[in-house]
Amino acid sequence: MANEAARAASLYPGLRLSDARATLPHLLTEEIDRKSDERALIALATRLVRFSPLIALDEADALILETTGCDHLFDGEALMARELSHSLDKAGYGHRLAFAGTRGAAYALAHKKAGVQSPAILPSGDERDGLFDLPVSALRLSGKTLTLLRRFGLTRIGQLYEIDRKALARRFHSHEVAEAVCLRLDQALGKRPEPFEPFRPLPDHSVGLSCPEPLTDVTGINAGLAMLADRLSKALATEGLGAQTFVFRAVLSDGRVNSIGVNTARPVYACNHVLRLFHEKTDRIDPGFGIDTLQLEALRTAPMALGSRPLSGDLVQTDVDESALAILADRINARLGEGSVTVTVPISHHPVDMAEETRPFTGEIPNCTSHRVTMHGLRPIRMFDHPEQVQVISEMPDGPPLRFVWRRVVRRVTRADGPERIAPEWWTYLPPAPGEQRNLPRARDYYRVEDAEGRRYWLFREGLYGDGRGRTPDWFLQGLFA
Amino acid sequence: MDLALLKSKGLIRQLNAPATSDVTFPYGLGAHGLHEVLERAYGDRAAVTGFVLTATKATRPQALFWISQSSTRRDMGSLSESALQEMTRGKIRCLSLATRPARDALWAAEEAVISGAVSHVIAEVDVADFTATRRLALASERHGVPVTLILPYRCEGATAAATRWRISTRPSTPNPYDPRAPGRPRWSASLERCRIAPSVSGRTFEVEWNDETLSLCVVSGMVVGPLTPRTSSAGNFQQLKAG
């Protein structure tokens, strides 16, 4: 990249750094930082959302705004361009603007026709004439294709209009190149569609509020949020929908955008609930010099399953109200972080540490009747996530230890029960290839032991004696019995 | 007929009001109000957990909210779902939450009480001062959701809890089927403070958990037998006498 001052000193992108330094000894250079560039571009796109909700990033240095149906809000494209230009100037960005009926045409105009202060505006339908004089390099083609086109003397877009397409492929000796030229030309002229990917998901429902006076304090923000939430919940309720993600944006008067989001375990539309979730976070919004516009968006909408509540608690079989639990979980997740509230569900696995899984609560507590099938025998009330190794002082072959050290205290075993042998799942691993040094998972012998003080432990020996899967087995503590 | 008259005749009763016949074991633990359960020494946490879960019996499916600090989970392990289901005959649906500071855990406990969505809140925290416990006690009374605080052995000082229990592990009962194996778990639960029945504070209960009948029996000190099993049928006597 070279800025305008550098270009004026006849430096150009692609020049070697040493050559450039030779031309200009006091040249300032900086490493390119694509990540930060992209972040800055996304921030800029967020600021421009007030011109159009549909914005896409184009390569590293351009934005595409889908302005269909938006320009009349600014009294036409010319005035909208002026407003945009003013807004970008205020943000400190140099820019070239172009308006056209297709994305390809807008690209060509912005790169080859528009000036710094003179936006190029091409009415929809005039692409053929408007692009006639532009060079073919405005068509988003690769360098190799451009070289080929130049060799054939095709330098203007207008020259491509009348060429026989089949002849083009024959002349280029490359079907791909000819196809690329035709595709880009058709896209610029609006004969083929082009996908548009907005930089953030489009909300399913959205409400906005323009403030007559810029808001500067939390009270005003909360009042505005309450109005928006009420309108949004009514809009959702009329369609029988609920949403799982809500995003609240505050557009500042200097163009910056602050946004906060909340997620819920189940689809909701209740205004009060959404407001309570946001109240934890509204103080994080920095009003700056004042907030112009507030927006509330609903994403991930789904139909609500609504039923009537039982008249009396005696009519239901259970005291568990999952929708009330979901509301509680949302409140706690909003303050302590997503996924804080969890449920534990059984899974069909032999190893004890894989037999249960802790998942974020998503509005349903699975019924644990299958536990009886997967878990045999007595299980300790407290289990360690990672078994703790113990030192065994006196050991008996094929039996529980007589004394062991756990957390630096010697425990003398008075009574023991076992073993309960839990084998690894042989179907989940492959035997080692000949010559490969790898230890296979080992079977575990679990013992319930009680020490002289009456504490009860769940010990296991990792492996059997002489199973040929590694050295002498070690002892571990898996859990504590009540 | 006015409301006071109806109340005096016992025709209507406030739903959240504590039942009057609550001056027996376990003195309202897990039924209403705020209670504290402490471990006697380091390592009695499993006994405390077992005692809290078994002292109250759920007759219908209930939602339990289990809050603990991450440090406690690392140190003493986390609650095992299969054992929980086994101890409560599958009546409990458990939601759990791990927080970093104790402040967050107490906040979440209060939030759960206020929401009224859960039937019992158990919070395992390192510290709980008088202000925090008073808030919890008031919320618990107002909303009728019992709260149980599990505290480490080093906790001292005044709190607003209705009772304070201190639990330690005792050697288990003789196993009638295998004399070398541990039998039913037995704990000694001493009631250090009790607001509703001050006369019983200081009493120690020897309790025994029967995993077959799923019942918690209070064993009187007289019949706590020797740790070695008897060969005669007298060995069964102490279990029949229990409760």
CSV table of C-alpha atoms in Angstrom, one decimal, chain A residues 276 280 313-321 324-325 328-329 331-333 335-336 340-346 356 358 361 365-369 371-372 375-385 388 406-407 411 414-417 448-456 480-482, chain B residues 41-47 49-50 53 60-63 65-66 72 74-87 89-90 93-99 104 107-108 111-112 115 117-119 124 169-175 178-183 185-187 211 227:
chain,number,residue,atom,x,y,z
A,276,ARG,CA,-34.6,-7.2,33.6
A,280,GLU,CA,-27.7,-5.5,34.4
A,313,GLY,CA,-50.6,-26.9,42.3
A,314,ASP,CA,-52.2,-30.2,43.3
A,315,LEU,CA,-53.2,-30.8,39.7
A,316,VAL,CA,-49.7,-31.2,38.4
A,317,GLN,CA,-47.5,-34.1,39.1
A,318,THR,CA,-44.3,-32.1,39.7
A,319,ASP,CA,-43.1,-29.0,41.4
A,320,VAL,CA,-40.6,-28.4,38.6
A,321,ASP,CA,-41.6,-25.4,36.4
A,324,ALA,CA,-39.7,-20.4,35.6
A,325,LEU,CA,-36.3,-22.1,35.9
A,328,LEU,CA,-34.0,-17.7,36.6
A,329,ALA,CA,-31.1,-19.1,34.6
A,331,ARG,CA,-31.0,-13.7,35.0
A,332,ILE,CA,-28.0,-15.5,36.5
A,333,ASN,CA,-26.4,-16.0,33.1
A,335,ARG,CA,-24.8,-11.3,35.3
A,336,LEU,CA,-22.3,-14.1,35.7
A,340,SER,CA,-23.0,-20.4,34.1
A,341,VAL,CA,-26.1,-22.4,35.1
A,342,THR,CA,-25.6,-26.1,34.2
A,343,VAL,CA,-27.4,-29.4,34.3
A,344,THR,CA,-25.7,-32.8,34.5
A,345,VAL,CA,-27.0,-35.6,32.3
A,346,PRO,CA,-26.0,-39.2,32.2
A,356,GLU,CA,-21.9,-37.8,33.1
A,358,THR,CA,-22.3,-31.1,32.4
A,361,PHE,CA,-29.0,-25.3,30.9
A,365,ILE,CA,-33.9,-30.7,32.6
A,366,PRO,CA,-33.6,-34.2,31.1
A,367,ASN,CA,-35.2,-36.9,33.1
A,368,CYS,CA,-32.6,-39.1,34.7
A,369,THR,CA,-34.5,-42.4,34.7
A,371,HIS,CA,-29.3,-43.5,35.2
A,372,ARG,CA,-30.3,-46.8,36.7
A,375,MET,CA,-24.7,-46.7,36.6
A,376,HIS,CA,-24.6,-49.9,38.6
A,377,GLY,CA,-23.5,-50.1,42.2
A,378,LEU,CA,-23.0,-47.4,44.7
A,379,ARG,CA,-21.5,-44.1,43.6
A,380,PRO,CA,-19.9,-41.5,45.8
A,381,ILE,CA,-21.8,-38.3,46.5
A,382,ARG,CA,-18.8,-36.1,45.7
A,383,MET,CA,-16.6,-36.9,42.6
A,384,PHE,CA,-13.4,-35.3,41.6
A,385,ASP,CA,-13.2,-34.0,38.1
A,388,GLU,CA,-6.1,-37.6,42.6
A,406,TRP,CA,-4.0,-38.7,50.5
A,407,ARG,CA,-3.4,-35.0,50.9
A,411,ARG,CA,-5.2,-43.2,56.2
A,414,THR,CA,-10.3,-50.6,58.3
A,415,ARG,CA,-12.9,-52.0,55.9
A,416,ALA,CA,-13.1,-52.3,52.2
A,417,ASP,CA,-15.4,-53.5,49.5
A,448,ARG,CA,-15.0,-48.6,48.5
A,449,VAL,CA,-12.8,-48.2,51.6
A,450,GLU,CA,-13.3,-46.8,55.0
A,451,ASP,CA,-10.6,-45.5,57.2
A,452,ALA,CA,-10.2,-45.5,61.0
A,453,GLU,CA,-12.0,-42.2,61.3
A,454,GLY,CA,-15.0,-43.4,59.4
A,455,ARG,CA,-14.4,-41.5,56.2
A,456,ARG,CA,-15.3,-43.4,53.1
A,480,LEU,CA,-15.8,-39.4,48.6
A,481,PHE,CA,-18.8,-41.3,49.9
A,482,ALA,CA,-21.2,-39.6,52.2
B,41,ALA,CA,-13.1,-31.0,60.5
B,42,TYR,CA,-11.5,-30.8,57.1
B,43,GLY,CA,-12.7,-33.8,55.0
B,44,ASP,CA,-16.2,-34.0,56.4
B,45,ARG,CA,-17.7,-32.3,53.4
B,46,ALA,CA,-19.1,-35.5,51.9
B,47,ALA,CA,-20.9,-36.3,55.2
B,49,THR,CA,-23.5,-33.2,51.6
B,50,GLY,CA,-25.2,-36.5,52.4
B,53,LEU,CA,-29.6,-34.2,50.9
B,60,ARG,CA,-42.9,-34.9,44.4
B,61,PRO,CA,-40.3,-34.0,41.8
B,62,GLN,CA,-38.6,-30.9,43.0
B,63,ALA,CA,-36.1,-28.5,41.6
B,65,PHE,CA,-30.5,-25.3,42.9
B,66,TRP,CA,-27.0,-26.2,43.9
B,72,THR,CA,-14.8,-25.9,46.6
B,74,ARG,CA,-11.7,-28.4,43.0
B,75,ASP,CA,-11.0,-29.1,46.6
B,76,MET,CA,-13.8,-31.4,47.5
B,77,GLY,CA,-15.2,-32.5,44.2
B,78,SER,CA,-18.5,-31.8,42.6
B,79,LEU,CA,-21.9,-33.3,43.3
B,80,SER,CA,-22.4,-36.5,41.5
B,81,GLU,CA,-25.7,-36.7,39.7
B,82,SER,CA,-26.1,-40.5,39.9
B,83,ALA,CA,-25.5,-40.5,43.7
B,84,LEU,CA,-27.9,-37.6,44.1
B,85,GLN,CA,-30.6,-39.5,42.2
B,86,GLU,CA,-30.0,-42.6,44.2
B,87,MET,CA,-30.2,-40.8,47.5
B,89,ARG,CA,-35.2,-41.7,44.7
B,90,GLY,CA,-35.0,-39.7,41.5
B,93,ARG,CA,-33.9,-32.2,39.3
B,94,CYS,CA,-30.7,-30.4,40.0
B,95,LEU,CA,-29.5,-27.1,38.4
B,96,SER,CA,-26.0,-26.2,39.4
B,97,LEU,CA,-23.9,-23.1,39.3
B,98,ALA,CA,-20.3,-22.6,40.0
B,99,THR,CA,-19.2,-19.1,40.9
B,104,ASP,CA,-21.8,-14.1,43.5
B,107,TRP,CA,-26.4,-13.2,45.2
B,108,ALA,CA,-27.4,-16.1,43.0
B,111,GLU,CA,-32.1,-14.5,43.2
B,112,ALA,CA,-33.2,-18.1,43.1
B,115,SER,CA,-37.8,-16.2,41.6
B,117,ALA,CA,-38.8,-21.4,40.6
B,118,VAL,CA,-36.9,-23.8,42.8
B,119,SER,CA,-37.9,-25.8,45.8
B,124,GLU,CA,-21.7,-24.0,49.4
B,169,THR,CA,-18.4,-38.8,59.9
B,170,ARG,CA,-18.7,-41.8,62.1
B,171,PRO,CA,-17.7,-45.3,61.3
B,172,SER,CA,-20.4,-47.1,59.4
B,173,THR,CA,-22.6,-49.8,60.7
B,174,PRO,CA,-21.5,-53.4,60.4
B,175,ASN,CA,-22.4,-54.8,57.1
B,178,ASP,CA,-19.8,-58.9,54.5
B,179,PRO,CA,-18.0,-58.1,57.8
B,180,ARG,CA,-15.0,-56.7,56.0
B,181,ALA,CA,-17.1,-54.2,53.9
B,182,PRO,CA,-18.3,-50.8,55.0
B,183,GLY,CA,-22.0,-50.7,55.9
B,185,PRO,CA,-23.1,-44.5,56.5
B,186,ARG,CA,-23.5,-42.9,59.9
B,187,TRP,CA,-23.0,-39.3,60.8
B,211,ASP,CA,-29.8,-46.8,51.3
B,227,LEU,CA,-18.1,-52.0,65.3
